[in-house]
Every structure is written in structure tokens, then in C-alpha cells.
Amino acid sequence: MDIIAKVQKENRNVLSEYESKLLLAAYGIPVTKELLVESDAALASALQEVGYPLVMKGCSSEIAHKTEKGLIRIDIRGEAEAKAAFGEIMAAMNGAAGAVLVQEMVRGQRELVVGMTRDPQFGPCVMFGLGGIFTEILRDVSFRKAPLEKRDALQMMGEIKGKKILEAIRGMEAADLEALAAMLINVGRVGLENATVKEIDINPVILSKGKPVAVDALVVLI
Amino acid sequence: MAADFDRIFNPKRIAFVGVSAGGYGFANEMLSSHLKMGFAGAIYPVNPKGGEIFGLTIYRSVEEIPESIDFAIIAVAARFVPETLEACRLKGAAGAEIVSAGFREAATNEGADLEQRVKAICAKGIRVVGPNCFGIYCPESGLTFVPGPDLSRTPGGVAFVSQSGGMSIDFALLGRSLGLRYSKIISLGNGVDLRETELLKYLGDDEKTKVIAMYVEGVEDGTLFFETLKKVTAAKPVVIYKGGLSDAGQRAVQSHTASLGGSRAIWEGTLRQAGAVQVSNLYEAVQTCLAFSLLPIRPYRSMAVIGGGGALGVAACDAAERFDLAIPRLKDEVRDKIDLLLPKPGSSADNPIDVANPYVAPQTIAEILREAAGDERIDIQVLVQLLYHYKSLAINMGLASLKDITPTAILAEGVEDVVAKTGKPVVMVLPNHRQEPGELDVEEMLRSAKKAFLERGIPVFDDLDEALRAIHHVARYCQGL
């Protein structure tokens, strides 16, 4: 992939959120609609393109934990608010090379995690589990070796303790298992077809009206 | 190169290299074990000093053996192993087991070098088990481990491949006492040549093997192992005890996925994906193999549980839930027929069926099982018999022997008949809650009871949880097919 070559050329081993999603989108993984904005001048057209409400995030491969560093603004509903946020985020990045990601705000209450790790014995393995802050707290995840067949993907979704989150609950639609299975299979393909990709986190994957969307992503190279 | 496994597991002529006319070394013990096991083929002991051992002539070299050989057991010092192996190869051996230690596991340059030399000889056309292993146990031919002069010669359908020598003999011993019969057990040792994946493939094709168990610490080629495993599990169950599972925690990783993907999580997912049954200790491995050997392989879901005591019913329901099994309500007409058979008061014909006292006649127990099997919702039955209570009866009746009043034979015959007539398996649970030193009579009675059931193809467990876990493994394997 061009994006991987570019990152390697820059002597980096971590893809920014924006770059990570470009790679994932190339494998048919649904990602948020987003544009990378480097200057005030480009902001207005990006806001129009993405549409309100939207999310703005500091985007730099040098910064891993955006939330802790105050680099995320959500639910931005107008241009004045967006301009102010842009200035604050750029300042907060404190000189790190980066830009601001203007991103559609995906609505959904259920957060999942999908990932890939390169196991020393089994090669690329795909992970599925509860996302957001629960990933670390509950560690409710399952793994399968790539390549995954559809039945593997469905089985691993049924293996987590919190599997009920995928059902139609509390007025929310049932998760689109076909789309989730495709996402798991495709994350496995990223690992199989790119020997330099060491780890992938897509967290959260938000279920929006039941459809999974990659809202944040991290790709680490060897 | 392809292995001639038939000549390896069923050799007609074996060289035992490293025995000595005097003393009591490893090789002598090995030879003695094979003689005690009644290995029927020709045995050629080898030692440069010559002489005689156990009435057999010791040849001064492998070359001196008057015939070609099929197999060799090599127990010479590590530094003499390469030349010995080469001599065996030239003598026509299809394979050899090297029990000697002092190779890679010694973590010395010399050890690593010797192992490379062994590998080079294997490439010329002899297949090796070991080094640093306990060898091969094959009840059919009489090949046995070093500490195995009295293993069973009755062959059966369970094979075991182990990356630990100690585990291989423990599996052989424990499994035999719990009711397993083996096709072959292989202790891989350092696995310089024959390894887990190739043996798995062979055992998958081996008509004599019905169930494969493995103790694995690591595999050489994860993807090849996975693909082989997936193919084999489509044909027969593979039970895997993976040793040395850990969480990734300490590895230097940058993503949550990698930090959560320790060997435990990855192995669990991968084994399930390949259709294998994962167990977490030796007991569970043996018990699971027992269930696979004796039960029809079906996706069991609903059980009838028959036993004594109210708490037993509760315990059964709790355990059933844990192992994805159901204890459904019986149809009214079945329930009513069972109720007529039960002693009153104190019994309950509702599933789990409480027979109220431990002395219910075995004929009655058999009738209850027969009736419960008539309910189409029932896939399998579990009969918990507290036979140790016969000790109390014996004491109260002033009898010296417990055996005479414990109706194990009639019970076993009755259960066997129910299984044959109804086509629905029965799993026995025979706990022993009398384990004082003075109660060896109870232990003896229970062991003979266990034998009576096993001889009739009825699996027996000491504990209800363990029985349900084993049934669960069979059901889950089936659901993965």
C-alpha cells in the first residue's frame, strides 16, 4: 500500500488516525467520513463537506492518546465553534507535526473493538470485543487466526461474554452481523497482505443503526 | 521424507543400543520393560563390550546384527548417538527413538551440534523420535516407555502425542486406570525430526486411532499445525492440552489488541477455530478422551439425571448450566411411570430424578432409566450412584464384606441393557466420600464397580461436574462439525 510506503519513508512506525483509516478503507472497512485540515483556509470547505454535527481531533502520528491530551472536540454544531476548536487543538498539539481531522459524528451507543495482532506462532490474528473504555477494563475479547471464514467471524462474535450487545436491545437495532463479519474478515486480510503491519486497533467501532463504523483507528508497523 | 510408520510402531526386529551386561542403566531398564511387556519381535541388544543380558546375546556393534532391523532404541551417551543412528540407518531401520539426553535441552554448543548431526542423518532416510524422550508406547506391538514394564497390551482407539515425557507416561497410567485404551502414545522429546504436526496428520489417517490427544507447549509452524488440525478434526476429535499459556502483558506492544492477545487468548481462539477440544489439565484430557471413546459422538443437549439426595439435584442443575446442558421436565406420562417405580416417601420423579435412598434395587434403577429414555427430549442420561453407602449397610448388618451386598454386576448389566435397547447413552458417576485409611474396602469395591461398567462400554466418572464437562466437550465438538 502506498500509505505504508509513505510512512516507512518518513521513518515512522505508527500511522496517524487519518492514515490508518485510509488503509482500512482500502480494504472495504467502513470508516467515518473525514477530512484532514492543515490550515484555517481549508477549514470552511471541510466543514461543509463533512456536515454538522461533527467531531474535530488533533491528528498526529506523534500523539497516541488524544483524549488524555485534550485533542478531541465533539458535537460541533457551527462554523464559529469549529474555528475556535481548530485554533485550540492546533495550539494543544504543542508543536508536534500534525493537523486537525474534521470528522462526521457517528451516533450510536454501542462501542466495539476490532483489532489485529501478529502472533509469533500463528501469524495475523483478529480480535473482536467490547470497545471504548471497556476494552481494557473487561478484556472481553475473542481471537481468530487469519484468514477468517464467515463462520469463524460469527463464532467469535458469539464467544464474548457481552455478546448480547449485538442484539436488538433497549430500542436499538440488532447489529448487522454480515457487515461486522466482513469487517473482521477484512482486518485479517490487512494483516495477511501487509507483512509490515504489526498491530491494528479499531476502537471504537460504533454501531450506528446497527451498522459498524470505524470511528478511531491505530495501525502500527513492524 | 515420508515415514514408514508401520515399521516404526509395529517393528519385527529391534536393536537396543547401549545396554550393558552388568549394572542397571537406562538402556537395560528399557530392554527389561520390553521383555516384561512381551514384545514379540526379535530383539538385538548392542554394546561394544559384548556379553549377555537377560539371556540374550549382546552384539558388539549394530553392524554385527545378523539381520536387517526395522527400528532401534538408542540409549547411548549423547556423543555416540550420531554414529549409532547412522549405523541403524545402514542396517535398514525405518526409525529410531533416541532416549538419551544431552542435546539442545542441555543448552551447550556440543548439545546443539549433536542435534544438528542427528538431523542431518534423518535427512538421509531414517525417522527419529526424540532425543531426550520416553519413546513410543504401542500396546499392539508391545513397544513401551522406560518406566512402563506393565502398561496394558490391550489396544484401543486413543492416541496421545506429548511434548513432555513425564506427561506421556502419566497419561498412559492415569488413562488406563480411568478406562482408556490406546493405539499409540508418542513422547516427542526435543522433536528433532518427527514432530506434532506430522504425527497429527498420521494419526488422523490411522484407522486404529479414533481419538487424538496432544500435550503441546509450542509448535514449529503455527499455520501448518492449524491447517492440519482443522483437517483432522473434521474426521475425528482432537483433544489438546496446551501447556505454558500466558498473557501478553509484558511484551512491548502499542495497541490494545496486541496487549490482549497473549498466548492464552490466541490459542483458545485458534484451537476452537480449528475444531479442536481444548482442556486445561491431564485429568480433563483423560476424561474427555474417555467420553469420546465410549459415547456416540452427538450434540448432546438434554439430560436425565438420576441420583439420590435433594442437593444432588441442585448441584446437577447448576453444573448443567455451566456446561450448556439442559435438564428438561419430563413428559407427564414418563414422569408418572417413573413415580410408580420410586420408593416413597422422599423421592421425586421430576428430572433430576431423586431416588431417595442409595439402596434402591438395581433392577428398579434400570427401569427408571428405561422409562426416562422414552422421552424424546432426552439425549443422554447421567446416573449418580452413591455405592459407598453400602458400607453403612454392611456395618449395620454385621457383615464382614462389603462386596457381597453391593449389587454392582446387576447394576452394570442393567445399565448396559438400557443403553443397548434405547440407543441413549448412560454416563455413570460413582463418587467416593469414604476415603479414610481404613476404608480401602470401599475403594476396592468402587474400582471393581468401575471396571464392570467400563467393560460394558459405559463411561464412569468420580464426580458429577467432571462427567458433565466431558459430555459438554463431546457436544461442543459435534456442534463445530
CSV table of C-alpha atoms in Angstrom, one decimal, chain B residues 132 241 248 251 290 316 380 434:
chain,number,residue,atom,x,y,z
B,132,ASN,CA,15.6,-36.7,25.2
B,241,TYR,CA,-3.8,-29.7,26.5
B,248,ALA,CA,0.9,-10.9,26.6
B,251,ARG,CA,5.6,-7.8,25.6
B,290,LEU,CA,-12.9,-41.4,27.8
B,316,ALA,CA,-26.7,-31.2,38.8
B,380,ILE,CA,-28.3,-38.8,27.4
B,434,ARG,CA,-15.3,-42.6,52.3
